[in-house]
mmCIF file of C-alpha atoms in Angstrom:
data_model
loop_
_atom_site.group_PDB
_atom_site.id
_atom_site.type_symbol
_atom_site.label_atom_id
_atom_site.label_comp_id
_atom_site.label_asym_id
_atom_site.label_seq_id
_atom_site.Cartn_x
_atom_site.Cartn_y
_atom_site.Cartn_z
ATOM 1 C CA MET N 41 101.958 77.117 115.308
ATOM 2 C CA ASP N 42 102.785 74.406 112.789
ATOM 3 C CA LEU N 43 103.083 76.087 109.361
ATOM 4 C CA THR N 44 101.343 73.137 107.702
ATOM 5 C CA LEU N 45 98.166 74.164 109.543
ATOM 6 C CA ILE N 46 98.105 77.708 108.127
ATOM 7 C CA ARG N 47 96.240 78.550 104.914
ATOM 8 C CA ASN N 48 96.260 81.890 103.079
ATOM 9 C CA ILE N 49 92.952 82.209 101.229
ATOM 10 C CA GLY N 50 91.951 85.128 99.000
ATOM 11 C CA ILE N 51 88.398 86.201 98.213
ATOM 12 C CA CYS N 52 88.373 87.453 94.608
ATOM 13 C CA ALA N 53 85.770 88.726 92.113
ATOM 14 C CA HIS N 54 84.605 91.721 90.133
ATOM 15 C CA ILE N 55 83.176 94.790 91.849
ATOM 16 C CA ASP N 56 79.913 94.305 93.771
ATOM 17 C CA ALA N 57 79.918 90.511 93.397
ATOM 18 C CA GLY N 58 79.836 90.015 97.166
ATOM 19 C CA LYS N 59 83.460 89.368 98.191
ATOM 20 C CA THR N 60 83.273 91.328 101.417
ATOM 21 C CA THR N 61 79.848 89.868 102.196
ATOM 22 C CA VAL N 62 81.243 86.322 101.800
ATOM 23 C CA THR N 63 84.206 87.249 103.996
ATOM 24 C CA GLU N 64 81.905 88.643 106.689
ATOM 25 C CA ARG N 65 79.894 85.396 106.671
ATOM 26 C CA ILE N 66 83.053 83.313 107.019
ATOM 27 C CA LEU N 67 84.173 85.418 109.988
ATOM 28 C CA TYR N 68 80.769 85.016 111.612
ATOM 29 C CA TYR N 69 80.402 81.262 111.094
ATOM 30 C CA THR N 70 83.951 80.524 112.277
ATOM 31 C CA GLY N 71 83.249 82.437 115.480
ATOM 32 C CA LYS N 72 85.739 85.225 114.751
ATOM 33 C CA ASN N 73 82.954 87.854 114.818
ATOM 34 C CA TYR N 74 79.825 87.752 116.954
ATOM 35 C CA LYS N 75 77.848 89.792 114.410
ATOM 36 C CA MET N 76 77.832 89.877 110.608
ATOM 37 C CA GLY N 77 79.055 93.184 109.250
ATOM 38 C CA GLU N 78 77.161 94.660 106.307
ATOM 39 C CA VAL N 79 78.764 96.605 103.455
ATOM 40 C CA HIS N 80 75.684 98.763 102.851
ATOM 41 C CA GLU N 81 75.620 99.742 106.543
ATOM 42 C CA GLY N 82 79.340 100.531 106.668
ATOM 43 C CA THR N 83 79.882 97.894 109.370
ATOM 44 C CA ALA N 84 81.970 95.367 107.424
ATOM 45 C CA THR N 85 85.057 94.325 109.383
ATOM 46 C CA MET N 86 87.237 94.168 106.295
ATOM 47 C CA ASP N 87 86.293 97.603 104.939
ATOM 48 C CA PHE N 88 88.142 99.571 107.589
ATOM 49 C CA LEU N 89 89.003 102.739 105.641
ATOM 50 C CA GLN N 90 86.490 105.566 105.977
ATOM 51 C CA GLU N 91 86.321 105.945 102.184
ATOM 52 C CA GLU N 92 85.517 102.226 101.824
ATOM 53 C CA GLN N 93 82.693 102.530 104.333
ATOM 54 C CA GLU N 94 81.297 105.626 102.627
ATOM 55 C CA ARG N 95 81.523 104.256 99.060
ATOM 56 C CA GLY N 96 80.595 100.668 99.896
ATOM 57 C CA ILE N 97 83.542 99.194 97.973
ATOM 58 C CA THR N 98 86.854 97.636 98.936
ATOM 59 C CA ILE N 99 89.798 99.864 98.018
ATOM 60 C CA GLN N 100 92.649 98.219 99.910
ATOM 61 C CA SER N 101 93.170 94.503 100.406
ATOM 62 C CA ALA N 102 92.503 93.557 104.011
ATOM 63 C CA ALA N 103 93.639 90.480 105.900
ATOM 64 C CA THR N 104 92.373 88.796 109.038
ATOM 65 C CA THR N 105 92.739 85.432 110.712
ATOM 66 C CA CYS N 106 90.060 82.982 111.755
ATOM 67 C CA PRO N 107 90.037 79.421 113.105
ATOM 68 C CA TRP N 108 88.781 76.464 111.073
ATOM 69 C CA GLU N 109 88.376 72.954 112.434
ATOM 70 C CA ARG N 110 88.311 69.982 110.064
ATOM 71 C CA ASN N 111 88.485 66.315 111.050
ATOM 72 C CA GLY N 112 89.559 67.252 114.558
ATOM 73 C CA ILE N 113 92.450 69.397 113.328
ATOM 74 C CA MET N 114 92.452 73.149 113.971
ATOM 75 C CA TYR N 115 93.675 75.286 111.074
ATOM 76 C CA GLN N 116 94.488 78.984 110.998
ATOM 77 C CA ILE N 117 92.892 80.593 107.958
ATOM 78 C CA ASN N 118 94.342 83.920 106.867
ATOM 79 C CA LEU N 119 91.575 85.545 104.804
ATOM 80 C CA ILE N 120 92.437 88.269 102.326
ATOM 81 C CA ASP N 121 89.526 90.323 100.995
ATOM 82 C CA THR N 122 90.574 91.948 97.712
ATOM 83 C CA PRO N 123 89.128 94.905 95.770
ATOM 84 C CA GLY N 124 87.076 94.241 92.647
ATOM 85 C CA HIS N 125 87.291 97.644 90.960
ATOM 86 C CA VAL N 126 89.666 97.860 87.990
ATOM 87 C CA ASP N 127 91.357 100.937 89.499
ATOM 88 C CA PHE N 128 92.638 98.815 92.395
ATOM 89 C CA THR N 129 93.954 95.829 90.389
ATOM 90 C CA ILE N 130 97.460 96.251 91.841
ATOM 91 C CA GLU N 131 96.048 95.433 95.290
ATOM 92 C CA VAL N 132 94.697 92.134 93.948
ATOM 93 C CA GLU N 133 98.005 91.292 92.224
ATOM 94 C CA ARG N 134 99.955 91.884 95.446
ATOM 95 C CA SER N 135 97.609 89.626 97.381
ATOM 96 C CA MET N 136 97.749 86.787 94.843
ATOM 97 C CA ARG N 137 101.468 86.302 95.476
ATOM 98 C CA VAL N 138 100.939 85.018 99.011
ATOM 99 C CA LEU N 139 97.840 82.848 98.552
ATOM 100 C CA ASP N 140 97.561 79.092 98.951
ATOM 101 C CA GLY N 141 94.111 79.198 97.371
ATOM 102 C CA ALA N 142 91.265 81.490 96.447
ATOM 103 C CA VAL N 143 87.505 81.684 96.542
ATOM 104 C CA ALA N 144 86.122 83.166 93.322
ATOM 105 C CA VAL N 145 82.779 84.891 93.854
ATOM 106 C CA PHE N 146 80.402 85.365 90.916
ATOM 107 C CA ASP N 147 77.137 87.271 90.830
ATOM 108 C CA GLY N 148 74.472 84.672 90.003
ATOM 109 C CA LYS N 149 72.367 87.237 88.178
ATOM 110 C CA GLU N 150 75.060 89.150 86.287
ATOM 111 C CA GLY N 151 77.396 86.212 85.631
ATOM 112 C CA VAL N 152 81.026 86.617 84.592
ATOM 113 C CA GLU N 153 82.032 90.255 84.151
ATOM 114 C CA ALA N 154 85.228 92.202 83.528
ATOM 115 C CA GLN N 155 87.611 91.804 86.472
ATOM 116 C CA SER N 156 86.213 88.324 87.216
#
């Protein structure tokens, strides 16, 4: 694949802002997944560790690939879902080094919080 058609995109925010939920929606609407995973049900694709599923938080950054078509050109999007909890900041820092861009997720009700 042509490297100019690959994008590394991180999903970043504070804890419980909805990073994994946004990621699950992206995977669904790009056709990567046939069903939307839910964090509160423990069915989120990106929360693959048992502890993540039990606690309902992302502990380890997780990456997946999905297709994205724009103007007749097919791109490969490498999505990286990062943790939001302060105890896992190193995971976010590692992920940031490989990103071409990021999606910052903010809780509309709570606004900007620590770790945003």
